[in-house]
PDB file of C-alpha atoms in Angstrom:
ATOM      1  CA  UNK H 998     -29.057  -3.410 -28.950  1.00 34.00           C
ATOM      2  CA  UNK H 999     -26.819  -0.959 -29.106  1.00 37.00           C
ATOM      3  CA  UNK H1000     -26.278   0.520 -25.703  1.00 42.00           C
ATOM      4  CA  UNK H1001     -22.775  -0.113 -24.269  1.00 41.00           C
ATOM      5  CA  UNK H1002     -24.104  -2.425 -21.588  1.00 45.00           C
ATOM      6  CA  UNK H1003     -26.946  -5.111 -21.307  1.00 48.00           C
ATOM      7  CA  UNK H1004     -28.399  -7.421 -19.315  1.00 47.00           C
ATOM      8  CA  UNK H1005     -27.425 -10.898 -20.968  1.00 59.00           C
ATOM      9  CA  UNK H1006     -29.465 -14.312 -20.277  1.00 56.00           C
ATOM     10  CA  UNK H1007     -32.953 -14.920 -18.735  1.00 58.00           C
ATOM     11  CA  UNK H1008     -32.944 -17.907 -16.007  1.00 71.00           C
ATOM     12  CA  UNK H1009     -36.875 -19.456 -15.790  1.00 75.00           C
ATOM     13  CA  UNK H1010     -35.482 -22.399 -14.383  1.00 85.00           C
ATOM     14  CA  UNK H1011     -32.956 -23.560 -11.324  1.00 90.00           C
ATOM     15  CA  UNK H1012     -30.224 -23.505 -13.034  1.00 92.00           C
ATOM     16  CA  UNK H1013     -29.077 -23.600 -17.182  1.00 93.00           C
ATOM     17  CA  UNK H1014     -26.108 -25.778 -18.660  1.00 94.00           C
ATOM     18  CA  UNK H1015     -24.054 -24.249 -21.977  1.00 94.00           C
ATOM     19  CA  UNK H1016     -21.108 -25.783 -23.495  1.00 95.00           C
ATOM     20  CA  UNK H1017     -19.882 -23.073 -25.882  1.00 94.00           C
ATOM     21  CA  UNK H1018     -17.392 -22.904 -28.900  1.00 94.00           C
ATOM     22  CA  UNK H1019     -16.162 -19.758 -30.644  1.00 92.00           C
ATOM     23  CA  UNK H1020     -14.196 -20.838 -33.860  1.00 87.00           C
ATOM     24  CA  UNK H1021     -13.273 -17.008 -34.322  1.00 83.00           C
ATOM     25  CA  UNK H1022     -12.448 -13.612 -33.239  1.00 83.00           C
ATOM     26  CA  UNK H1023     -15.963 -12.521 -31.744  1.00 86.00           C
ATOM     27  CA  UNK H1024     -16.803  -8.936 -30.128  1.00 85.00           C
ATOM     28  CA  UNK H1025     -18.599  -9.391 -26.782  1.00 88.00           C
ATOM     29  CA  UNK H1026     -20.361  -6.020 -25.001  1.00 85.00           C
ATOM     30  CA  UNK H1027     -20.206  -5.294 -21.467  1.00 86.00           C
ATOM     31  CA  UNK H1028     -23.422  -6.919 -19.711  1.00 86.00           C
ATOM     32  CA  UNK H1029     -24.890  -8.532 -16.579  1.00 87.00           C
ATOM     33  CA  UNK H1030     -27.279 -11.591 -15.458  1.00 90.00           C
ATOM     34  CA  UNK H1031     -29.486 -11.315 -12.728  1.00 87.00           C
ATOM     35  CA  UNK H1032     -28.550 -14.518 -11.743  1.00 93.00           C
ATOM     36  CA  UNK H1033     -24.998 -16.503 -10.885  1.00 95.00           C
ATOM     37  CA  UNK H1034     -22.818 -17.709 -13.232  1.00 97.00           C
ATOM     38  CA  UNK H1035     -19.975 -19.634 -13.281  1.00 97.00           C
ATOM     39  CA  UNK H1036     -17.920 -20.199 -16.164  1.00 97.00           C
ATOM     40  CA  UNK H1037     -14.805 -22.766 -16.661  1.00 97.00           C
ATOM     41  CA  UNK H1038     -12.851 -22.179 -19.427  1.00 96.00           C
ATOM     42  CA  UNK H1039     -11.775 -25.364 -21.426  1.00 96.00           C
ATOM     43  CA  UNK H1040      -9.414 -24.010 -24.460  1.00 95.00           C
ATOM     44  CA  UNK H1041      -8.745 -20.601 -25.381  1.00 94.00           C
ATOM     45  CA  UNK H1042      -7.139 -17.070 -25.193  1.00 95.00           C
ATOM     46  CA  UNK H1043      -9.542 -15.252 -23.311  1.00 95.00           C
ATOM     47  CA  UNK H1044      -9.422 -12.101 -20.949  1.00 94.00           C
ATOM     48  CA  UNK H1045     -12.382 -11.880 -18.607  1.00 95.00           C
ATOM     49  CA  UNK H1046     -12.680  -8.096 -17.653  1.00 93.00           C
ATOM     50  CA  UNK H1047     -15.053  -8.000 -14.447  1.00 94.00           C
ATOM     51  CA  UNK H1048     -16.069  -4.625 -12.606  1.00 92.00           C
ATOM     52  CA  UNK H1049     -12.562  -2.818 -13.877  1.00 90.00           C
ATOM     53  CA  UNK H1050     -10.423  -6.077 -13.074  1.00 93.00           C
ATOM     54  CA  UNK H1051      -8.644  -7.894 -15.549  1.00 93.00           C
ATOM     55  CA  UNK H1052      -8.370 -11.701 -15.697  1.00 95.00           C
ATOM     56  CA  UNK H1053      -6.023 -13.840 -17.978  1.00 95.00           C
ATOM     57  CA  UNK H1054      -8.020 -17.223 -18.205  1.00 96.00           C
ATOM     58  CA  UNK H1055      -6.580 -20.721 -18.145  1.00 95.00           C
ATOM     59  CA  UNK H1056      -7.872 -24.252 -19.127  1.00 95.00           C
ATOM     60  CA  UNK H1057     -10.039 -25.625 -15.642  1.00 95.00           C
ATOM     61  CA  UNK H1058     -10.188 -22.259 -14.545  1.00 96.00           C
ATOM     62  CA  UNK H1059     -13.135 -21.194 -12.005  1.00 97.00           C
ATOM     63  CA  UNK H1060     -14.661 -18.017 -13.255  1.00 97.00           C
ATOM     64  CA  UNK H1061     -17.699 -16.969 -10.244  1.00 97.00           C
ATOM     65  CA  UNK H1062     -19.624 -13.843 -11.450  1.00 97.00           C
ATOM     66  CA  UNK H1063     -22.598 -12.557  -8.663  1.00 95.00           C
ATOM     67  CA  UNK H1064     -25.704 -10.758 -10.188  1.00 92.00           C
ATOM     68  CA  UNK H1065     -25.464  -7.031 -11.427  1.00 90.00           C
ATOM     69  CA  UNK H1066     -21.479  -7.618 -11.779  1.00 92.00           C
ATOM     70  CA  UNK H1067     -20.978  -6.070 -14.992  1.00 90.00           C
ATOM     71  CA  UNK H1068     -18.272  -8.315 -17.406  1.00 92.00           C
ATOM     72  CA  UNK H1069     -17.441  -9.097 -21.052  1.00 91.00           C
ATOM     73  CA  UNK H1070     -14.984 -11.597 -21.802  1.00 94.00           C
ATOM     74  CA  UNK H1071     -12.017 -10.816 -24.933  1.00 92.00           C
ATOM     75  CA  UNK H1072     -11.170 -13.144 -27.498  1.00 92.00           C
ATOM     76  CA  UNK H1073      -6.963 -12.640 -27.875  1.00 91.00           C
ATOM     77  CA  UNK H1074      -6.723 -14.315 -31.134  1.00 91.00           C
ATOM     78  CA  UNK H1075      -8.001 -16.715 -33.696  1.00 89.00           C
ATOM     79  CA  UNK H1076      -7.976 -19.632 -31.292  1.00 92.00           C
ATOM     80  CA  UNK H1077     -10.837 -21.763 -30.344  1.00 94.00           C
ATOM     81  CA  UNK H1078     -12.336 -20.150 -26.983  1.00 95.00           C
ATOM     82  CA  UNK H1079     -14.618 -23.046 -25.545  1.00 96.00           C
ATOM     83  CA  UNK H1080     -16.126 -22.907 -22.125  1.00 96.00           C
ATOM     84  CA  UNK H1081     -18.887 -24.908 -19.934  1.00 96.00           C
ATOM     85  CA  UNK H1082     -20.878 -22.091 -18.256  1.00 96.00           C
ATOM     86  CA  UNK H1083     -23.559 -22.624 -15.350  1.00 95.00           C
ATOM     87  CA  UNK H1084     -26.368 -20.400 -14.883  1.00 96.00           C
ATOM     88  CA  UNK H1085     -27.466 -20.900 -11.066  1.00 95.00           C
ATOM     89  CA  UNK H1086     -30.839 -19.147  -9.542  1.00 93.00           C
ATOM     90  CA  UNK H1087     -30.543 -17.685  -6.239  1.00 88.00           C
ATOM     91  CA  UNK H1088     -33.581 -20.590  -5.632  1.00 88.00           C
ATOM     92  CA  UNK H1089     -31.422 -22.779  -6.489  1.00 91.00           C
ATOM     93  CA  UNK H1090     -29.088 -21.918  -3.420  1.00 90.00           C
ATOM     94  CA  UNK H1091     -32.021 -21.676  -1.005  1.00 83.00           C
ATOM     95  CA  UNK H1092     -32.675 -24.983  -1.803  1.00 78.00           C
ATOM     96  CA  UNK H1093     -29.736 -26.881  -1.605  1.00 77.00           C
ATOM     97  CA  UNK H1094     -28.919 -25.725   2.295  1.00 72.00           C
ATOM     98  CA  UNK H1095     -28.845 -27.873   4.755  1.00 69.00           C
ATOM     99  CA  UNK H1096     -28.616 -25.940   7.873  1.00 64.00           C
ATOM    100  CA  UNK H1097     -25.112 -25.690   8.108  1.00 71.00           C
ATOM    101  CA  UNK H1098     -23.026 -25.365   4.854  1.00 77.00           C
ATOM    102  CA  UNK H1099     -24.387 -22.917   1.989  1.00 87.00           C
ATOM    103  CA  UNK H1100     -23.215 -24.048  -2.092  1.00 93.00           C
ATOM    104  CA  UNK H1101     -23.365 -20.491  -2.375  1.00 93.00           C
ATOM    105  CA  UNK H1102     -20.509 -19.872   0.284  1.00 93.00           C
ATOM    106  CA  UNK H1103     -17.581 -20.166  -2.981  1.00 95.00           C
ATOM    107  CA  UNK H1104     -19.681 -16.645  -4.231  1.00 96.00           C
ATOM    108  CA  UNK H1105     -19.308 -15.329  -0.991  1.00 94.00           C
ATOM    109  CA  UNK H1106     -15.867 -15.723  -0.741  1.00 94.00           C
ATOM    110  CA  UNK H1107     -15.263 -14.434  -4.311  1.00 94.00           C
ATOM    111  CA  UNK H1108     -16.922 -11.001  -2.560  1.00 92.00           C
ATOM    112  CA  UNK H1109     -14.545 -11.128   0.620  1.00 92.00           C
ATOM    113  CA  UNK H1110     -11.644 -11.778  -1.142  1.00 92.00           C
ATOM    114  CA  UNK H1111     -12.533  -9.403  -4.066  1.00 91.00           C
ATOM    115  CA  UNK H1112     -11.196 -11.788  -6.679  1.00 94.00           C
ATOM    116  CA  UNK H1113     -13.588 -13.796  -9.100  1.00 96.00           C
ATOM    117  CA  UNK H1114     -11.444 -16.298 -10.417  1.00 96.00           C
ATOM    118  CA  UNK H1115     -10.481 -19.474  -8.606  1.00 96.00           C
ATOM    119  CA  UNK H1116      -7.040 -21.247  -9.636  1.00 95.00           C
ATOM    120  CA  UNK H1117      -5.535 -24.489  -8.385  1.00 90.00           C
ATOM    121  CA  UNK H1118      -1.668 -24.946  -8.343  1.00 87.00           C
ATOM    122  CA  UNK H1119      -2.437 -28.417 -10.427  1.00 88.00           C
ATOM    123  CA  UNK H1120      -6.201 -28.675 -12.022  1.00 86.00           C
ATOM    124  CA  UNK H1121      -8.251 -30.773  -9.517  1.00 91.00           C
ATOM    125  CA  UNK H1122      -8.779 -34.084 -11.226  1.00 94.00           C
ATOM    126  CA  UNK H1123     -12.385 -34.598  -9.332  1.00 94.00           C
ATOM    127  CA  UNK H1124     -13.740 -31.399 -10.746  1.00 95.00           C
ATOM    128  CA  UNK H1125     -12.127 -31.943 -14.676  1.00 95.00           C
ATOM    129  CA  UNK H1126     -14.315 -35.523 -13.917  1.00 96.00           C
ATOM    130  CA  UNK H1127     -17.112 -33.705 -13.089  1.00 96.00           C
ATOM    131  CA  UNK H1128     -17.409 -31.207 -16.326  1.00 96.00           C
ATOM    132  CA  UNK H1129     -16.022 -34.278 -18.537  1.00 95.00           C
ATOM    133  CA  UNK H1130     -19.021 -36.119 -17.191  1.00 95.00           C
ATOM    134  CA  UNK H1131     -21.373 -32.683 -17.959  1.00 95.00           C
ATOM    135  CA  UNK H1132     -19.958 -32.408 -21.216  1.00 94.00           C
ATOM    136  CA  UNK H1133     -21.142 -35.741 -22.035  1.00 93.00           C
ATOM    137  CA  UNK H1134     -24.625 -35.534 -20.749  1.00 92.00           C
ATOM    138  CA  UNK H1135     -24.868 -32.060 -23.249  1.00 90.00           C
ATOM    139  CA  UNK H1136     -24.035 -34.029 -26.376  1.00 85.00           C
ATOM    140  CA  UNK H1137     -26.548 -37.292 -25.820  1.00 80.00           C
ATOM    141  CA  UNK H1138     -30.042 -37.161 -24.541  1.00 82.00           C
ATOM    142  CA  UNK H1139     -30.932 -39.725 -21.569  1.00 81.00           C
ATOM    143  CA  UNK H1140     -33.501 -40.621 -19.029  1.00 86.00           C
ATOM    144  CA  UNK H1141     -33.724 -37.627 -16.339  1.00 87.00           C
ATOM    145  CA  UNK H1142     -31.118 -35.607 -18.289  1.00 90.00           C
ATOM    146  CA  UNK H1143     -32.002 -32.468 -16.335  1.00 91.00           C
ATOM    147  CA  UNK H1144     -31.800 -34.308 -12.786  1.00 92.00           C
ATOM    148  CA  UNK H1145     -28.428 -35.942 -13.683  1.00 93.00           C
ATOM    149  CA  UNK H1146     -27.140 -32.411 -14.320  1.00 94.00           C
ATOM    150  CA  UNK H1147     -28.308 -30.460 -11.725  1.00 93.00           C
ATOM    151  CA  UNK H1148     -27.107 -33.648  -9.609  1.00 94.00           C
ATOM    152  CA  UNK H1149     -23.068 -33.183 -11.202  1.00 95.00           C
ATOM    153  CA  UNK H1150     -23.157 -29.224 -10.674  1.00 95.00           C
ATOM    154  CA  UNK H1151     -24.296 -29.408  -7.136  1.00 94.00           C
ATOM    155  CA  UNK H1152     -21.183 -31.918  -6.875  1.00 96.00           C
ATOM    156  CA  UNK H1153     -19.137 -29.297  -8.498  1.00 97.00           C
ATOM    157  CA  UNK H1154     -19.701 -27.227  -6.015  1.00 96.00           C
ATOM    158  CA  UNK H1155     -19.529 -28.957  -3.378  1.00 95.00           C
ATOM    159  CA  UNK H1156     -15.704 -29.692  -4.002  1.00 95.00           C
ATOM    160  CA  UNK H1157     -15.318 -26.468  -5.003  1.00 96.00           C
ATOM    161  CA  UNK H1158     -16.425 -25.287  -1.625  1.00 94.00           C
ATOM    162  CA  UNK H1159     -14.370 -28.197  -0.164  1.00 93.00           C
ATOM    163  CA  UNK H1160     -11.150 -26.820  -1.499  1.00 93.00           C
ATOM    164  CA  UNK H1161     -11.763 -22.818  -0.562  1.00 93.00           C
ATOM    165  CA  UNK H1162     -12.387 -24.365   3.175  1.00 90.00           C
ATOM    166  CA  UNK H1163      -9.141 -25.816   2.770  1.00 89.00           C
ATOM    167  CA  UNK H1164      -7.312 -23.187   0.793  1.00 85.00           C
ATOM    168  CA  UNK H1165      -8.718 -19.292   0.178  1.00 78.00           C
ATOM    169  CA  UNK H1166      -5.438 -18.491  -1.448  1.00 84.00           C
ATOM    170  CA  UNK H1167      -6.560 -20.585  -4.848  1.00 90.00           C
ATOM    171  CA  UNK H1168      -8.684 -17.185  -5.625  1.00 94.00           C
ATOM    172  CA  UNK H1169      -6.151 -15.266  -8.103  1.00 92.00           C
ATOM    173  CA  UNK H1170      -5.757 -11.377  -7.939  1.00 90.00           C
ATOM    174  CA  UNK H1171      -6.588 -10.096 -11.641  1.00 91.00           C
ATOM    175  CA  UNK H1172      -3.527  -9.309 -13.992  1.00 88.00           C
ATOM    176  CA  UNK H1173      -4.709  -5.578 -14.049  1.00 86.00           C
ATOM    177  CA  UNK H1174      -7.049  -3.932 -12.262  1.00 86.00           C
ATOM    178  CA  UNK H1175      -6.066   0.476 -12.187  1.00 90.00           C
ATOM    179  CA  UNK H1176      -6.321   1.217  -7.902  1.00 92.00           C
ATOM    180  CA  UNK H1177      -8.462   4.153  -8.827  1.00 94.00           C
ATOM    181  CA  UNK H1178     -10.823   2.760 -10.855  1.00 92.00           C
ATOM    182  CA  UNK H1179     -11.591  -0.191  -8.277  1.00 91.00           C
ATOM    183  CA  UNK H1180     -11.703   2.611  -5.405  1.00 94.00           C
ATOM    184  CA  UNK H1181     -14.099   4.458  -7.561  1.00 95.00           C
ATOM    185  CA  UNK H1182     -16.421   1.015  -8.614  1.00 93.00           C
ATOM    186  CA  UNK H1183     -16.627   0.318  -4.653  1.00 92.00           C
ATOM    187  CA  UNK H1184     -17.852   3.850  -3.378  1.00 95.00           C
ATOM    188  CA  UNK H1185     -20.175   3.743  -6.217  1.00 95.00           C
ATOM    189  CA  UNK H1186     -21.657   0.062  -5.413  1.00 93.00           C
ATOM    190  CA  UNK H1187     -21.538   1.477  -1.366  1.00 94.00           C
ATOM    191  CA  UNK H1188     -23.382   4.569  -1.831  1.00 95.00           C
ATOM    192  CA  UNK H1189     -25.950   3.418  -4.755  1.00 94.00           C
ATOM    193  CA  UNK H1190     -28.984   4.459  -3.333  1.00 93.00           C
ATOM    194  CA  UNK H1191     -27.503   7.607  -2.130  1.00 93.00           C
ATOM    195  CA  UNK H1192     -27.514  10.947  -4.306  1.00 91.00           C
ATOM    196  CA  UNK H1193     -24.298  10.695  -6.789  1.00 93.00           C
ATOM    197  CA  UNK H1194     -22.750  12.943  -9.182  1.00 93.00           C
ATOM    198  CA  UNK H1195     -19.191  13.371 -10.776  1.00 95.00           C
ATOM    199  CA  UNK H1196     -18.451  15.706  -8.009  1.00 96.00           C
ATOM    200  CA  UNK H1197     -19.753  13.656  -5.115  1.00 96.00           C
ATOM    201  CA  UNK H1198     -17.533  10.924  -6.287  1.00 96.00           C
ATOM    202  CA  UNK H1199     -14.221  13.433  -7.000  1.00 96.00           C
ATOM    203  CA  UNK H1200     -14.529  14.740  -3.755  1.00 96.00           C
ATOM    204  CA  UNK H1201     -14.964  11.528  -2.003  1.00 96.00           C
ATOM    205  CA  UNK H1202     -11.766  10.164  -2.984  1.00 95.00           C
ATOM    206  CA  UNK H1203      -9.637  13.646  -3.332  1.00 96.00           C
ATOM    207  CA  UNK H1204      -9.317  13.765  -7.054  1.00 95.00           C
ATOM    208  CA  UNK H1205     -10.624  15.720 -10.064  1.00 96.00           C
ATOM    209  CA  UNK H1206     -13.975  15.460 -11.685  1.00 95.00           C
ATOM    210  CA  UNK H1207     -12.412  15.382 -14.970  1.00 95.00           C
ATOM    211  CA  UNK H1208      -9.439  13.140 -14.267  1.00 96.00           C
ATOM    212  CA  UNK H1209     -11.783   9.949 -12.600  1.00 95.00           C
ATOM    213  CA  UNK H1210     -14.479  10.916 -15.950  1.00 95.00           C
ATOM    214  CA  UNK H1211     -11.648  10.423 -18.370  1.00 94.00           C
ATOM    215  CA  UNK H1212     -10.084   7.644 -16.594  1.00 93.00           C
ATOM    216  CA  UNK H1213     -12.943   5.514 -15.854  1.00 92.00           C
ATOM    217  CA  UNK H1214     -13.978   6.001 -19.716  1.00 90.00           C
ATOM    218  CA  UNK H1215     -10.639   4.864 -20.693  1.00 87.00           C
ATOM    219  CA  UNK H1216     -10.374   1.878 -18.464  1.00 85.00           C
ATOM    220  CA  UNK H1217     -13.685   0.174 -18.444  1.00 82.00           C
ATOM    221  CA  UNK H1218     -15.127   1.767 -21.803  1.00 78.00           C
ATOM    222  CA  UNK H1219     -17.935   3.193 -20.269  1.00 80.00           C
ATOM    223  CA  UNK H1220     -19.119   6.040 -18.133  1.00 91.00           C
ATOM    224  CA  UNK H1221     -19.695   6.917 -14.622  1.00 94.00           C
ATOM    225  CA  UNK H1222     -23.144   7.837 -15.224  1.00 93.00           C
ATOM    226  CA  UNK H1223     -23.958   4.685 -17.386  1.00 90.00           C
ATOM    227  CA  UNK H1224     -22.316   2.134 -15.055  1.00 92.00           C
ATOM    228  CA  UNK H1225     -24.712   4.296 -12.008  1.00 94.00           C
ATOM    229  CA  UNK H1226     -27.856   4.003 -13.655  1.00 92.00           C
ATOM    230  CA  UNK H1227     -26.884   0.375 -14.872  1.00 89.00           C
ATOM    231  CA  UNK H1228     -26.243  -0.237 -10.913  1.00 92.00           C
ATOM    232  CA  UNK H1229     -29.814   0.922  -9.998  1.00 93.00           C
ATOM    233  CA  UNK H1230     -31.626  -0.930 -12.683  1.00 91.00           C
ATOM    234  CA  UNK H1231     -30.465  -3.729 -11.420  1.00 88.00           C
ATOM    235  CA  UNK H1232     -30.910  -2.934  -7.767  1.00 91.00           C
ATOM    236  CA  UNK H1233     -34.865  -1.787  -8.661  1.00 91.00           C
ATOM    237  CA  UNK H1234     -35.310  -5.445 -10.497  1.00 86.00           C
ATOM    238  CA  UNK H1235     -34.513  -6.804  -7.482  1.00 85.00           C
ATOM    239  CA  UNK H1236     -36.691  -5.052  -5.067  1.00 90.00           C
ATOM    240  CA  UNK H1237     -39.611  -5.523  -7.195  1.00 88.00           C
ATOM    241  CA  UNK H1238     -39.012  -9.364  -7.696  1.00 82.00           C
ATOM    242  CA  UNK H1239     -38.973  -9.109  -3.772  1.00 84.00           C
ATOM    243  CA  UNK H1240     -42.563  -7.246  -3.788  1.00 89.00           C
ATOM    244  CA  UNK H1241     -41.854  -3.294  -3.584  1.00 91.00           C
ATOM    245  CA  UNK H1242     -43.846  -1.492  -5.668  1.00 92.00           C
ATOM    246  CA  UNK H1243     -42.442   0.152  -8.506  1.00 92.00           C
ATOM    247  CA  UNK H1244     -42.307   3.474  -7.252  1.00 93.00           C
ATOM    248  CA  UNK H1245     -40.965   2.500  -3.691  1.00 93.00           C
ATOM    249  CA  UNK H1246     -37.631   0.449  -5.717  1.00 93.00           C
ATOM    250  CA  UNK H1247     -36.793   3.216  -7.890  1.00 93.00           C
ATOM    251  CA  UNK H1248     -36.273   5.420  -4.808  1.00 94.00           C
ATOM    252  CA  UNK H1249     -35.081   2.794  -2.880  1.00 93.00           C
ATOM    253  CA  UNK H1250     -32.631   2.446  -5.834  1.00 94.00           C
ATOM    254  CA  UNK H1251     -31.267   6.011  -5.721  1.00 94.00           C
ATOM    255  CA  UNK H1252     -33.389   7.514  -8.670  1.00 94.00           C
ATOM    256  CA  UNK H1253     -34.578  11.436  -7.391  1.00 90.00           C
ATOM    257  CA  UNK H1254     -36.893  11.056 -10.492  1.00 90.00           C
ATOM    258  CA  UNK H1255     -39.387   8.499 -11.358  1.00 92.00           C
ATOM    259  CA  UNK H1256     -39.726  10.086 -14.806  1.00 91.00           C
ATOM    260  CA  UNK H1257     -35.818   9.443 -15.003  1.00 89.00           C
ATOM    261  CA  UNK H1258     -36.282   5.991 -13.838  1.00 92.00           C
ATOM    262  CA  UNK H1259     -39.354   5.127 -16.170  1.00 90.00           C
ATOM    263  CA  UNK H1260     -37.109   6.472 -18.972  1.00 91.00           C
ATOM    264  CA  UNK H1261     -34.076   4.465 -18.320  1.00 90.00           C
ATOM    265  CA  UNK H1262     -35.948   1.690 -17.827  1.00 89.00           C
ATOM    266  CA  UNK H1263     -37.709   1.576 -21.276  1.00 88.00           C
ATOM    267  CA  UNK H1264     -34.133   2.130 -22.803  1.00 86.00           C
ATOM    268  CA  UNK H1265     -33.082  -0.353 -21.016  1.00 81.00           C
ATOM    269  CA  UNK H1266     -35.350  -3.304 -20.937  1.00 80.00           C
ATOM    270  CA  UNK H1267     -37.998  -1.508 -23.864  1.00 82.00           C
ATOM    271  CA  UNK H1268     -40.751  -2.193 -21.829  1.00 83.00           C
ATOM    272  CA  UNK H1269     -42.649  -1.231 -18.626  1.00 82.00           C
ATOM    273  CA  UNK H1270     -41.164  -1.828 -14.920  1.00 84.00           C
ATOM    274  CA  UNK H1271     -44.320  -2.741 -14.171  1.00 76.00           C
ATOM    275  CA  UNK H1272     -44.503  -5.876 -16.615  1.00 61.00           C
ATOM    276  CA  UNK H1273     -41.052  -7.233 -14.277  1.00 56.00           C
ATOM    277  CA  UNK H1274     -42.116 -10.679 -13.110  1.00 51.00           C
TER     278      UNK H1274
END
């Protein structure tokens, strides 16, 4: 695929467990899950760029990504990058609350506080137990394999939610992250489904058309336009998972078009909106 961004990783199940190792210098393209994912980074020298912020990864890390956030990580050098990553189903979430406390509140709080990655002062030694003890159940099969795991990640977050109750301040501001670009990402993600253009978005925020094209380009490496339609893709997904029809998403969506939505679409995904599941 050779479009700049793509939608990485189907999730059939609850939730999917990777333990990953890159030996070399790899070249990752800016994509997005329709899912949650959470990534701890074990060894490495990564940089996690996230919706036009910049993150500088350490060991035991906490790395929360939402659906439809566009990322790509960035292998530094020729070091071994290796990483534990857990894909989690919004199902999943639904059916771990109890009435009171949501596992999904730690995602939440990512959005609030507008920062994705969670850092401790000292690694907690209950959570480097927990992915030590998921590590393990990845390299040797056993009896209910699946059950033990989805057991040990609901335990992961459940201290992880323990600790942001007790401290918000362990989520870390990104290393860079350009003012403009961020003000620019947020009007786009507030006004979606609203009609957008180059102009729209200048005038909005005071500044020339050319100037926010050029910078946004230079700063994310792709384009207004792309990261839009990329926005509403994922946006009409969602409403037809949650029973629109096809037509009533992609104008829910912000498409004016439905011939400019069925085209994007097949670009996109090569295949027919209708055939989403």
């Amino acid at each position: 695929m050779t479009n700049e961004m793509q939608k990485k990783g189907y999730l059939e199940s609850e939730f999917k467990l990777f333990h990953l190792v890159d030996d070399k210098l790899r070249i990752f393209e800016y994509h997005y899950h329709d899912f949650y994912k959470l990534l701890i980074p074990l060894r490495g020298n990564v940089s996690y760029f996230i919706e036009g912020k910049e993150y500088v990864l350490k060991p035991y890390d906490t790395l929360l990504l939402s659906p439809g956030e566009l990322h790509k990580p960035i292998i530094l050098d020729n070091s071994p990058y290796e990483r534990i990553i857990f894909y989690i189903s919004a199902e999943y979430f639904s059916g771990t609350m109890d009435g009171v406390y949501n596992l999904n509140q730690c995602f939440v709080q990512a959005q609030e506080k507008q920062s994705n990655l969670i850092r401790q002062k000292s690694p907690s030694p209950k959570l480097q137990s927990i992915v030590q003890e998921l590590l393990l159940s990845l390299s040797e099969e056993d009896f209910s394999q699946t059950l033990f795991q989805k057991i040990k990640i609901t335990e992961y977050l459940i201290w992880l939610n323990r600790i942001l109750l007790k401290d918000t301040k362990t989520f870390t501001s990104a290393a860079t992250a350009n003012p403009t670009v961020l003000k620019i990402i947020s009007f786009i993600n507030e006004h979606i489904a609203e009609d957008l253009s180059i102009e729209i978005i200048a005038a909005a925020l005071f500044l020339h058309p050319s100037y926010i094209m050029h910078l946004f380009k230079a700063e994310t490496n792709y384009t207004i336009g792309k990261y839009i339609t990329e926005k509403r893709l994922y946006l009409c997904n969602h409403y037809i998972r949650e029973g629109l029809s096809v037509t009533e998403a992609c104008f829910r969506s912000g498409f004016n078009s439905y011939g400019a939505f069925y085209h994007a679409y097949r670009k996109r995904y090569g295949k027919s909106p209708k055939k989403v599941v």
